[in-house]
Amino acid sequence: MEKFIKHEGIVAPLDRANVDTDQIIPKQFLKRIERTGFGEFAFFDWRYLEDGILNPDFILNDTKYKKASILVSGRNFGSGSSREHAPWALYEMGFKVIIAPSFADIFRNNCMQNGLLTIVLDDEIVDLIMANSTKSIYKLTIDLQKQTIKDSEKFSTTFEIDSFRKECLIEGLDDIDLSFRMEEEISNFESLRAPRW
Amino acid sequence: MGLTMFDKIWRDHLVFESSGKPALIYIDLHLVHEVTSPQAFEGLRLQNRKVRRPELTISTVDHNIPTDDTRNDEIKDVIARQQVETLRKNCKDFGVTLYDIDSNAQGIVHVIGPEQGYTQPGMTIVCGDSHTSTHGAFGSLAFGIGTSEVEHVLATQTLRQNKPKTMQIDFVGELPLGVTAKDMILSTIGKIGTAGGTGYVIEYTGNAIRSLSMEGRMTICNMSIEAGARAGMIAPDDTTFKWMKGRKFVPSGESYEDSIKKWREYQSDKDAIFDTKIEINCSELEPYVSWGTNPGQVSKITDSIPYPETFEDPVDQESANRAMDYMGLKPGTNIEDIKIDRAFIGSCTNARLEDLRSAAEIVKGKKISSTVRAQVMPGSTLTKILAEKEGLDSIFIDAGFEWRNSGCSMCLGMNPDILIPGERCASTSNRNFEGRQGKGGRTHLVSPTMAAAAAIAGNFVDVRNWK
Ligand code: SF4
């Protein structure tokens, strides 16, 4: 996993609540057996018209957001299935940070496993970021160490993150490596239980 | 202070805990399917790791396999075929049991776990699939995980988890005749919203829950995820033990009796405190139909589609407008005036034997509307066999239904069974998201009896008046 310490990038607004995992990566693209190759299919049904032409009405197709790496959206982002293909697709589409008033649990967990930072902010602040990024090219700097978000003008705010997840993101640590260090505890636990079947 | 059932299961599976960090919990049963596992096995290979406890891992093919009779041939969709073949190879290489397409135990992963007796009270159960919450109906802690976590469980048989909060949803009052478990959960999601349960494990309680069959309890726990919850659970009781008895992997004889004693301990103590409590009055419930593109957008069958401006929250107004636009519906339309093109009886929510029986009772001796195409996809191959023994297949076939093979099928449309744009479907599944059952397809979530009745009438009807 890539380390996440500080990130500066352009914000892209997706002003909808309940953006679900079926929208983020429709099921017809879940058949791959690799972790890569999902980026071009992210938001497929919204992003493309018939014949694979880019839908000019879909906001993320606006050239302004071509290099965007921070996505801001409505509440309950990532609801629906457990498919990790959703964070894989978003990451490959270029997003490193997602900001929303709330996220679905499994989705948020999946993002953190892939170095994709999810940030929960109050509705009003999300609205403000949404408005600023809709108007013109809008950049934010996110400092994970300090837990701050700033723009180039006056805007500045802080955000909460679980200290364990923060450490993992900053160090780029893989959960499995960490758990292998607990081998003794796991074996002890197993030795105390009867086999199931 | 007493403990909740969740607290007890959590306590019994805690491998390691230290403050400020997610706990390491032990996993008793890991279910695997073809879609969310290939990258996890690949990860093991790259690191030269093994599956720690292959005997605690069970796999099947369900998500993208065809449900017509060509299913035993080579799958035509090249990529789907590759995924199924990859699972076969992974199971072989890593020593994991696979219930393949030709096995009687094959089926939707959340149907076969309980059916074969793998799912038992007090267990921790995970699967790379959000509807793992289904297994909570047996008093287990069961939840969906992502592919990185699948790899973690394969490698360590444990999982890192922050302890979730607990919510009690208490169903008070008696459930009126003709109102089903599906209606109980649809009305609950309508009330608390699709994010109402976020961060929680829900325990469902109350007399109405106690009187439900295991199938009904599974339907409710299944859709906990649609309310945003991590897991749903119901304390085990005699109904649970009776249902489990004699199933392949349930202990038999003396050890069955011993197990029951142990299983009974998985109850919330009388003085247990939940972080949140919600009460639902069953006597007010009716059959429900979803009209929107999230499972919280539901109406009673006797009601009409709401006017978006009646929602307090502007976000809900906006979602309702967008949903109606997609669904091709207008506010104020009576639910009973909505015509359907398709009916789908299937999925891990409602494709168990009892679901099929209840739908068959409605369609018996009748014919589906000439404008409707209706299909039944039993939840597992065993369910299909048992249903056929009872003659349910001929009831459906005589009524004009297609009687198919088991699999997720049109629940998510990964196989060839999909809606075409604009088609409207009465579905017994769990998600009505845009494009879920096929691009442009319009899904209405209902119970099996409501779907069956709609298939015959050609529009939604109140199944309580069915003759
Ligand atoms: S039936 Fe539907 S909800 Fe259930 S596991 Fe299959 S795809 Fe998921």
XYZ file of C-alpha atoms and ligand atoms in Angstrom:
672
model
C 0.000 0.000 0.000
C 1.276 3.474 -0.910
C 2.014 5.768 2.026
C -0.407 8.634 2.570
C 1.075 11.626 4.363
C 0.005 14.823 2.682
C -1.986 15.422 -0.453
C -2.726 18.463 -2.560
C -5.214 18.196 -5.384
C -8.176 19.452 -7.379
C -11.637 18.771 -5.966
C -14.401 17.252 -8.100
C -18.012 17.583 -6.886
C -20.541 14.748 -7.171
C -23.564 16.333 -5.609
C -25.762 13.327 -4.801
C -26.647 11.457 -1.650
C -26.480 7.649 -1.403
C -24.039 7.104 -4.276
C -24.037 3.300 -4.172
C -21.420 0.752 -5.145
C -23.515 -0.389 -8.113
C -23.051 3.122 -9.541
C -19.386 3.364 -8.648
C -18.594 0.109 -10.445
C -21.485 -1.703 -12.145
C -21.541 -5.462 -11.823
C -20.605 -6.253 -15.399
C -17.091 -5.146 -14.531
C -16.716 -7.316 -11.451
C -15.662 -10.324 -13.441
C -12.005 -9.478 -13.641
C -9.643 -11.499 -11.513
C -7.062 -8.752 -11.097
C -7.050 -5.784 -8.761
C -6.451 -3.367 -11.597
C -8.237 -2.248 -14.722
C -11.387 -0.880 -13.070
C -10.666 2.861 -13.374
C -12.082 3.396 -16.844
C -15.353 1.752 -15.781
C -15.961 3.847 -12.656
C -19.448 5.454 -12.736
C -19.958 3.693 -16.066
C -23.713 4.231 -16.459
C -23.448 7.924 -15.666
C -20.150 8.563 -17.382
C -20.797 7.122 -20.833
C -23.621 7.326 -23.362
C -24.430 4.445 -25.702
C -21.416 3.554 -27.883
C -19.007 4.569 -25.139
C -19.163 8.306 -25.854
C -18.484 10.455 -22.794
C -21.737 11.873 -21.405
C -21.284 15.666 -21.525
C -23.874 16.084 -18.747
C -21.974 14.028 -16.201
C -20.062 16.428 -14.030
C -16.907 14.376 -13.679
C -16.525 14.484 -17.465
C -16.029 18.263 -17.311
C -12.428 18.948 -18.422
C -12.004 21.089 -15.306
C -11.978 17.908 -13.250
C -9.765 15.836 -15.482
C -6.894 15.934 -13.008
C -9.097 15.901 -9.889
C -7.874 13.699 -7.052
C -10.314 14.666 -4.303
C -13.948 13.687 -4.627
C -16.635 15.435 -2.601
C -20.105 13.910 -2.442
C -23.342 13.623 -0.468
C -24.179 11.567 2.573
C -24.061 7.773 2.815
C -21.453 7.509 0.064
C -20.547 3.927 -0.948
C -23.700 2.247 0.294
C -24.543 -1.194 -1.017
C -22.261 -4.094 -1.634
C -18.923 -5.061 -0.136
C -17.183 -5.023 -3.522
C -13.670 -3.673 -3.043
C -13.722 -3.076 -6.772
C -15.389 0.262 -5.902
C -12.392 1.763 -4.083
C -10.045 0.134 -6.633
C -11.956 1.867 -9.440
C -12.003 5.246 -7.709
C -8.308 5.023 -6.905
C -7.463 4.177 -10.463
C -9.638 6.996 -11.720
C -7.203 9.202 -9.832
C -8.901 9.811 -6.491
C -6.812 9.771 -3.339
C -9.340 11.362 -0.992
C -13.135 11.257 -0.705
C -14.992 13.798 1.398
C -18.634 13.295 2.419
C -20.934 13.878 5.410
C -21.083 10.086 5.952
C -19.967 6.802 4.397
C -21.242 3.238 4.377
C -19.184 1.127 6.823
C -17.814 -1.603 4.580
C -16.948 0.835 1.814
C -15.008 3.046 4.205
C -13.125 0.078 5.562
C -12.287 -1.055 2.045
C -10.946 2.387 1.118
C -8.608 2.437 4.078
C -7.210 -0.957 3.047
C -6.171 0.608 -0.240
C -4.672 3.898 0.813
C -7.759 5.867 -0.176
C -8.503 8.394 2.566
C -12.163 8.981 3.443
C -12.973 12.131 5.393
C -16.230 12.846 7.163
C -17.120 16.530 7.523
C -20.246 18.369 8.657
C -22.925 18.968 6.035
C -22.284 22.718 5.898
C -18.570 22.295 5.268
C -19.217 19.660 2.609
C -21.700 22.053 0.980
C -19.118 24.810 1.005
C -16.460 22.615 -0.614
C -19.065 21.403 -3.105
C -20.015 24.996 -4.023
C -16.406 26.146 -4.366
C -15.420 23.209 -6.524
C -18.495 23.599 -8.743
C -17.675 27.239 -9.525
C -14.077 26.910 -10.619
C -10.934 24.864 -10.257
C -10.602 24.442 -6.531
C -7.633 22.931 -4.742
C -7.355 21.565 -1.232
C -4.368 20.437 0.770
C -4.933 17.567 3.135
C -2.415 16.907 5.857
C -3.068 13.540 7.436
C -0.427 13.958 10.117
C -2.011 17.177 11.384
C -5.544 16.138 10.369
C -6.181 19.416 8.581
C -7.727 20.520 5.280
C -6.887 23.911 3.777
C -7.418 25.771 0.560
C -5.104 28.501 -0.785
C -7.256 31.244 0.758
C -8.836 31.376 4.179
C -10.607 28.034 4.428
C -9.220 25.638 6.985
C -10.750 22.829 8.989
C -9.777 19.701 10.901
C -11.054 16.150 10.627
C -11.245 13.046 12.818
C -9.610 9.714 12.044
C -9.103 6.543 14.022
C -5.488 6.597 15.270
C -4.807 3.039 14.113
C -6.021 3.718 10.576
C -4.045 6.931 10.503
C -0.874 5.109 11.419
C -1.491 2.408 8.809
C -2.086 5.011 6.073
C 0.957 7.072 6.997
C 3.205 4.024 7.177
C 1.554 2.308 4.204
C 1.143 -0.783 6.409
C -0.647 -3.931 5.324
C -3.067 -5.371 7.919
C -1.949 -8.914 7.218
C 1.670 -8.142 8.092
C 0.490 -6.638 11.345
C -1.647 -9.655 12.181
C 1.139 -12.104 11.434
C 2.957 -10.543 14.362
C 0.129 -11.901 16.536
C 0.770 -15.498 15.520
C 1.303 -16.624 19.102
C -1.956 -15.121 20.314
C -3.865 -16.690 17.425
C -2.391 -20.135 18.051
C -3.129 -19.872 21.750
C -6.690 -18.928 21.038
C -7.101 -21.846 18.641
C -5.661 -24.352 21.070
C -8.351 -23.455 23.593
C -11.267 -24.258 21.297
C -12.756 -27.532 20.207
C -12.794 -28.172 16.468
C -16.108 -27.198 14.863
C -16.735 -30.079 12.493
C -24.702 -4.474 33.716
C -25.818 -7.301 31.486
C -24.371 -8.178 28.123
C -26.052 -8.177 24.746
C -25.903 -11.276 22.571
C -23.451 -9.396 20.387
C -21.219 -8.607 23.394
C -21.098 -12.302 24.305
C -20.107 -13.439 20.833
C -17.536 -10.655 20.593
C -16.088 -11.575 23.984
C -15.825 -15.243 23.023
C -13.882 -14.450 19.851
C -11.501 -11.817 21.054
C -7.943 -12.876 20.222
C -6.304 -9.617 21.093
C -7.366 -6.183 22.153
C -5.486 -3.021 22.971
C -7.001 0.377 23.473
C -7.263 2.725 20.527
C -6.785 -0.061 18.011
C -9.232 -2.342 16.246
C -9.528 -5.684 18.029
C -8.363 -8.926 16.474
C -11.274 -11.361 16.423
C -11.339 -15.022 15.496
C -13.494 -16.151 12.571
C -15.303 -19.506 12.813
C -16.611 -19.721 9.294
C -15.482 -18.054 6.105
C -17.665 -18.280 3.013
C -16.143 -17.621 -0.381
C -17.597 -17.042 -3.846
C -16.155 -16.422 -7.299
C -16.488 -12.631 -7.521
C -14.770 -11.205 -4.456
C -12.111 -13.863 -3.911
C -9.734 -14.072 -6.920
C -7.658 -11.061 -5.885
C -7.446 -12.373 -2.319
C -6.044 -15.759 -3.357
C -3.708 -13.986 -5.746
C -2.473 -11.887 -2.825
C -1.678 -15.054 -0.855
C 0.239 -16.493 -3.791
C 2.302 -13.366 -4.276
C 3.387 -13.470 -0.624
C 3.803 -17.223 -0.510
C 1.125 -17.568 2.151
C -1.220 -20.439 2.893
C -4.863 -20.601 3.939
C -4.498 -20.992 7.695
C -7.590 -23.131 8.322
C -8.881 -24.450 5.002
C -11.496 -26.572 6.786
C -13.175 -23.428 8.109
C -13.501 -22.031 4.603
C -16.364 -23.056 2.311
C -16.892 -21.903 -1.233
C -19.447 -22.046 -3.997
C -20.242 -20.453 -7.345
C -23.346 -18.305 -7.350
C -22.944 -14.749 -8.596
C -22.305 -15.081 -12.293
C -23.343 -18.593 -13.274
C -26.165 -19.106 -15.784
C -29.498 -20.327 -14.430
C -30.774 -21.913 -17.623
C -30.083 -25.496 -18.586
C -26.854 -24.658 -20.370
C -25.208 -24.148 -17.027
C -23.350 -27.415 -17.002
C -21.779 -26.610 -20.341
C -18.881 -24.279 -20.592
C -20.009 -20.765 -19.539
C -20.324 -18.639 -22.675
C -19.291 -15.366 -21.066
C -15.515 -15.693 -21.283
C -14.750 -13.488 -18.316
C -17.346 -15.141 -16.061
C -15.960 -18.509 -17.060
C -12.485 -17.387 -16.157
C -13.703 -16.287 -12.735
C -15.387 -19.617 -12.029
C -12.357 -21.533 -13.246
C -10.101 -19.367 -11.131
C -12.135 -20.265 -8.047
C -11.871 -23.959 -8.929
C -8.124 -23.692 -9.209
C -7.801 -21.636 -6.034
C -9.862 -24.095 -4.011
C -7.801 -26.974 -5.314
C -4.455 -25.285 -4.721
C -5.339 -24.114 -1.229
C -7.369 -27.120 -0.070
C -10.728 -25.371 0.283
C -14.068 -27.188 -0.130
C -15.948 -26.054 -3.230
C -19.612 -26.733 -3.895
C -19.399 -26.538 -7.654
C -22.138 -26.162 -10.212
C -22.880 -29.898 -10.310
C -23.205 -30.278 -6.522
C -26.572 -30.476 -4.747
C -25.108 -28.227 -2.088
C -24.404 -25.484 -4.648
C -26.398 -22.316 -4.295
C -26.394 -18.726 -3.147
C -23.758 -18.632 -0.458
C -26.162 -17.283 2.181
C -28.707 -19.960 1.424
C -26.354 -22.933 1.535
C -24.546 -21.977 4.772
C -27.676 -22.487 6.898
C -29.097 -25.214 4.664
C -26.042 -27.436 5.073
C -25.824 -26.667 8.795
C -22.568 -24.717 8.697
C -24.255 -21.661 10.183
C -24.665 -22.099 13.945
C -25.460 -19.911 16.946
C -22.624 -18.067 18.643
C -20.346 -18.180 15.633
C -18.469 -15.434 13.849
C -19.107 -15.725 10.112
C -17.725 -13.584 7.321
C -17.891 -13.525 3.535
C -16.823 -11.094 0.850
C -20.454 -10.191 0.417
C -22.549 -7.651 2.269
C -25.568 -9.932 2.740
C -23.581 -12.176 5.052
C -25.783 -10.524 7.667
C -28.342 -13.223 6.737
C -26.623 -15.782 8.969
C -27.294 -13.597 12.012
C -30.790 -15.108 12.050
C -29.216 -18.061 13.906
C -27.729 -15.904 16.647
C -24.328 -15.589 15.052
C -22.281 -12.489 14.353
C -22.102 -12.445 10.571
C -20.981 -9.626 8.338
C -19.654 -8.750 4.916
C -16.025 -7.866 4.256
C -13.973 -6.549 1.343
C -11.455 -8.502 -0.680
C -8.429 -7.307 1.337
C -10.170 -8.605 4.426
C -10.998 -11.881 2.669
C -7.268 -12.271 2.142
C -6.669 -11.398 5.782
C -9.095 -14.081 6.975
C -7.672 -16.672 4.598
C -4.172 -15.978 5.879
C -4.864 -15.581 9.598
C -8.431 -16.833 10.317
C -8.873 -13.530 12.138
C -10.055 -10.055 11.313
C -9.281 -6.576 12.608
C -12.462 -4.849 13.633
C -13.519 -1.830 15.574
C -16.224 -2.814 17.983
C -19.522 -1.661 16.479
C -22.326 -0.093 18.473
C -25.479 -2.071 19.212
C -29.050 -1.273 18.267
C -32.187 -3.044 19.343
C -35.142 -3.038 16.981
C -38.109 -4.241 18.925
C -41.170 -5.356 16.971
C -44.130 -4.906 19.257
C -47.710 -5.935 18.621
C -48.994 -8.680 16.390
C -48.213 -9.026 12.709
C -51.468 -8.794 10.686
C -52.395 -11.682 8.422
C -50.830 -11.455 4.963
C -47.967 -9.267 6.165
C -44.569 -10.950 5.921
C -41.033 -10.683 7.245
C -40.122 -8.822 4.046
C -42.694 -6.163 4.881
C -41.324 -5.891 8.415
C -37.840 -5.121 7.165
C -38.933 -2.882 4.257
C -41.020 -0.787 6.643
C -38.099 -0.620 9.083
C -35.717 0.649 6.401
C -38.404 3.117 5.289
C -38.519 4.378 8.832
C -34.848 4.556 9.848
C -33.438 5.192 6.358
C -30.667 3.461 4.422
C -28.022 4.879 6.733
C -30.073 4.522 9.931
C -28.050 1.521 11.052
C -24.574 2.736 10.028
C -21.983 1.751 12.627
C -24.378 -0.630 14.370
C -25.065 -4.292 14.790
C -28.826 -4.694 15.063
C -30.558 -7.227 17.278
C -34.196 -7.802 16.319
C -36.479 -8.662 19.196
C -40.153 -8.902 20.058
C -42.997 -11.381 19.820
C -43.415 -10.936 16.105
C -39.788 -12.023 15.645
C -40.249 -14.998 17.952
C -43.233 -16.188 15.903
C -41.336 -15.984 12.627
C -39.947 -19.041 10.887
C -36.191 -19.250 10.291
C -36.784 -18.258 6.670
C -38.545 -15.086 7.800
C -35.788 -14.312 10.282
C -33.180 -14.747 7.563
C -35.084 -12.327 5.310
C -34.974 -9.703 8.048
C -31.311 -10.161 8.968
C -30.420 -10.280 5.268
C -31.630 -6.731 4.684
C -29.927 -5.238 7.749
C -27.279 -4.059 5.338
C -29.915 -2.101 3.394
C -30.495 -0.182 6.623
C -26.750 0.543 6.690
C -25.992 -1.863 9.559
C -22.936 -4.079 9.677
C -24.909 -7.079 10.859
C -28.335 -8.134 12.040
C -29.001 -10.844 14.566
C -31.790 -12.741 16.285
C -31.365 -14.772 19.457
C -31.622 -18.529 18.872
C -34.601 -20.418 20.325
C -36.457 -23.689 19.814
C -37.504 -22.633 16.319
C -33.805 -22.267 15.480
C -32.754 -25.605 16.970
C -35.621 -27.472 15.357
C -34.787 -26.013 11.967
C -31.130 -26.975 12.361
C -31.668 -30.515 13.544
C -30.522 -33.198 11.157
C -28.696 -30.870 8.795
C -25.419 -32.190 7.523
C -22.939 -30.198 9.601
C -25.052 -29.761 12.720
C -23.883 -32.019 15.571
C -26.191 -34.996 16.061
C -27.301 -37.181 18.962
C -25.859 -36.316 22.321
C -23.657 -33.555 21.004
C -26.726 -31.905 19.476
C -28.289 -31.723 22.964
C -25.012 -30.418 24.422
C -24.767 -27.850 21.680
C -28.278 -26.596 22.377
C -27.283 -25.904 25.975
C -24.358 -23.847 24.796
C -26.356 -22.123 22.069
C -29.017 -21.019 24.531
C -26.465 -18.838 26.267
C -26.412 -16.565 23.266
C -29.206 -14.278 24.401
C -29.050 -10.675 25.490
C -29.309 -10.432 29.270
C -32.492 -8.826 30.585
C -30.529 -5.825 31.850
C -28.341 -5.533 28.745
C -28.050 -2.010 27.426
C -28.098 -1.227 23.727
C -26.637 2.001 22.405
C -29.905 2.714 20.585
C -33.380 1.281 20.687
C -36.149 1.552 18.119
C -39.675 0.263 18.355
C -41.791 -0.806 15.398
C -45.470 -1.382 15.872
C -46.393 -4.454 13.819
C -50.118 -3.864 13.933
C -49.664 -0.844 11.649
C -47.813 -2.810 8.983
C -49.129 -3.737 5.539
C -47.511 -5.259 2.480
C -44.886 -2.810 1.198
C -43.631 -1.956 -2.285
C -40.512 0.093 -2.984
C -41.027 2.851 -5.549
C -37.556 4.436 -5.639
C -33.919 3.596 -6.193
C -32.924 2.944 -2.621
C -34.546 0.419 -0.292
C -35.754 3.140 2.066
C -38.103 4.533 -0.575
C -41.157 2.384 0.128
C -44.937 2.758 0.349
C -47.729 0.618 1.706
C -49.700 -1.207 -0.987
C -52.835 0.801 -0.143
C -50.893 4.037 -0.438
C -49.567 6.117 -3.304
C -46.204 7.452 -4.393
C -45.312 10.365 -2.114
C -44.912 13.975 -3.233
C -41.204 14.802 -2.841
C -42.027 18.161 -1.269
C -43.598 16.320 1.678
C -40.127 15.135 2.782
C -38.623 17.408 5.395
C -35.027 16.906 4.372
C -33.998 18.602 1.086
C -31.572 15.732 0.423
C -34.486 13.273 0.571
C -36.536 15.504 -1.722
C -33.743 15.573 -4.258
C -33.269 11.776 -4.031
C -37.005 11.216 -4.477
C -37.121 13.448 -7.546
C -34.185 11.681 -9.082
C -35.630 8.270 -8.237
C -39.032 9.009 -9.769
C -37.366 10.282 -12.866
C -35.392 7.050 -13.203
C -38.357 4.862 -12.290
C -40.702 6.652 -14.699
C -43.231 7.288 -11.926
C -45.255 10.297 -10.850
C -46.070 11.417 -7.325
C -49.613 10.615 -6.260
C -49.854 7.444 -8.388
C -51.549 4.623 -6.503
C -49.166 1.745 -5.935
C -51.863 -0.618 -7.206
C -51.925 1.217 -10.538
C -48.277 0.433 -11.294
C -48.046 -2.153 -14.067
C -45.146 -4.581 -14.225
C -43.355 -6.340 -17.102
C -41.343 -8.867 -15.128
C -41.485 -10.784 -11.866
C -38.437 -12.263 -10.186
C -38.706 -14.682 -7.292
C -35.187 -15.348 -6.122
C -32.098 -14.114 -4.244
C -30.655 -14.697 -0.789
C -33.493 -12.582 0.638
C -36.426 -14.676 -0.536
C -35.657 -17.870 -2.421
C -35.833 -20.483 0.302
C -38.294 -23.331 0.366
C -40.845 -21.477 2.474
C -40.679 -18.444 0.174
C -41.325 -20.655 -2.833
C -44.197 -22.383 -1.048
C -45.871 -19.120 -0.149
C -45.581 -17.812 -3.705
C -46.820 -21.130 -5.127
C -49.903 -20.925 -2.958
C -50.786 -17.601 -4.588
C -50.249 -18.734 -8.177
C -51.786 -22.185 -7.849
C -54.387 -22.747 -10.553
C -53.891 -19.288 -12.060
C -52.093 -17.863 -15.085
C -49.667 -15.008 -15.192
C -50.702 -11.888 -17.065
C -50.046 -12.112 -20.807
C -47.828 -9.029 -20.592
C -45.590 -10.354 -17.818
C -42.514 -12.551 -17.949
C -42.040 -14.298 -14.614
C -39.156 -16.370 -13.295
C -38.296 -18.378 -10.209
C -34.658 -18.986 -9.307
C -34.486 -21.220 -6.209
C -31.827 -20.208 -3.701
C -29.897 -23.453 -3.956
C -29.840 -26.681 -5.905
C -31.072 -28.536 -2.815
C -33.950 -26.063 -2.396
C -34.838 -26.701 -6.022
C -34.824 -30.461 -5.547
C -36.968 -30.254 -2.411
C -39.410 -27.869 -4.081
C -39.741 -30.246 -7.012
C -40.477 -33.118 -4.634
C -43.437 -31.102 -3.369
C -44.567 -30.331 -6.897
C -43.964 -26.585 -6.598
C -42.236 -26.558 -9.966
C -45.354 -27.672 -11.796
C -47.499 -25.110 -10.003
C -45.187 -22.361 -11.238
C -44.747 -23.805 -14.702
C -48.501 -24.314 -15.171
C -49.037 -20.694 -14.218
C -46.559 -19.591 -16.874
C -43.476 -19.029 -14.737
C -40.025 -20.119 -15.856
C -38.550 -22.570 -13.345
C -34.787 -21.994 -13.387
C -31.657 -23.195 -11.620
C -30.160 -21.632 -8.528
C -27.857 -18.627 -8.404
C -27.877 -14.917 -7.693
C -29.080 -14.354 -11.210
C -31.324 -11.340 -11.688
C -30.698 -10.072 -8.166
C -27.636 -8.350 -9.562
C -27.675 -9.265 -13.219
C -24.115 -10.521 -13.550
C -25.259 -13.488 -15.591
C -27.427 -13.252 -18.740
C -30.644 -12.771 -16.705
C -31.217 -9.033 -16.809
C -33.916 -6.434 -17.362
C -33.861 -4.434 -20.555
C -33.968 -0.631 -20.259
C -37.333 0.617 -19.045
C -38.606 -2.804 -17.960
C -40.362 -2.804 -14.605
C -39.909 -5.758 -12.289
C -41.511 -6.978 -9.076
C -38.489 -8.463 -7.302
C -38.124 -10.431 -4.108
C -34.472 -9.379 -3.881
C -32.949 -6.655 -1.731
C -31.638 -3.803 -3.845
C -33.434 -1.436 -6.167
C -30.416 0.673 -7.105
C -30.273 2.229 -10.560
C -29.226 -0.416 -13.064
C -28.914 -3.151 -10.442
C -30.966 -5.640 -12.462
C -29.779 -4.315 -15.811
C -29.087 -0.850 -17.173
C -32.275 1.225 -17.177
C -34.208 -1.577 -15.436
C -36.742 -0.573 -12.777
C -36.900 -2.683 -9.640
C -39.694 -2.769 -7.074
C -38.853 -4.712 -3.920
C -41.658 -6.855 -2.541
C -42.315 -10.120 -0.690
C -42.661 -13.425 -2.593
C -46.458 -13.437 -2.240
C -46.696 -9.853 -3.503
C -44.426 -10.655 -6.469
C -46.476 -13.733 -7.313
C -49.761 -11.842 -7.142
C -48.376 -8.990 -9.261
C -47.224 -11.472 -11.904
C -50.771 -12.747 -12.248
C -52.577 -9.410 -12.089
C -50.029 -7.546 -14.214
C -49.886 -4.778 -11.630
C -49.306 -4.572 -7.894
C -52.223 -5.851 -5.844
C -52.926 -6.169 -2.160
C -52.219 -9.810 -1.488
C -54.374 -9.653 1.636
C -57.452 -9.538 -0.632
C -56.228 -12.390 -2.832
C -58.761 -15.076 -3.703
S -28.584 -13.118 -4.214
Fe -28.133 -10.976 -4.604
S -27.774 -10.054 -2.654
Fe -27.697 -12.260 -2.373
S -25.530 -12.779 -2.518
Fe -26.405 -12.977 -4.550
S -26.097 -10.999 -5.509
Fe -25.782 -10.711 -3.332
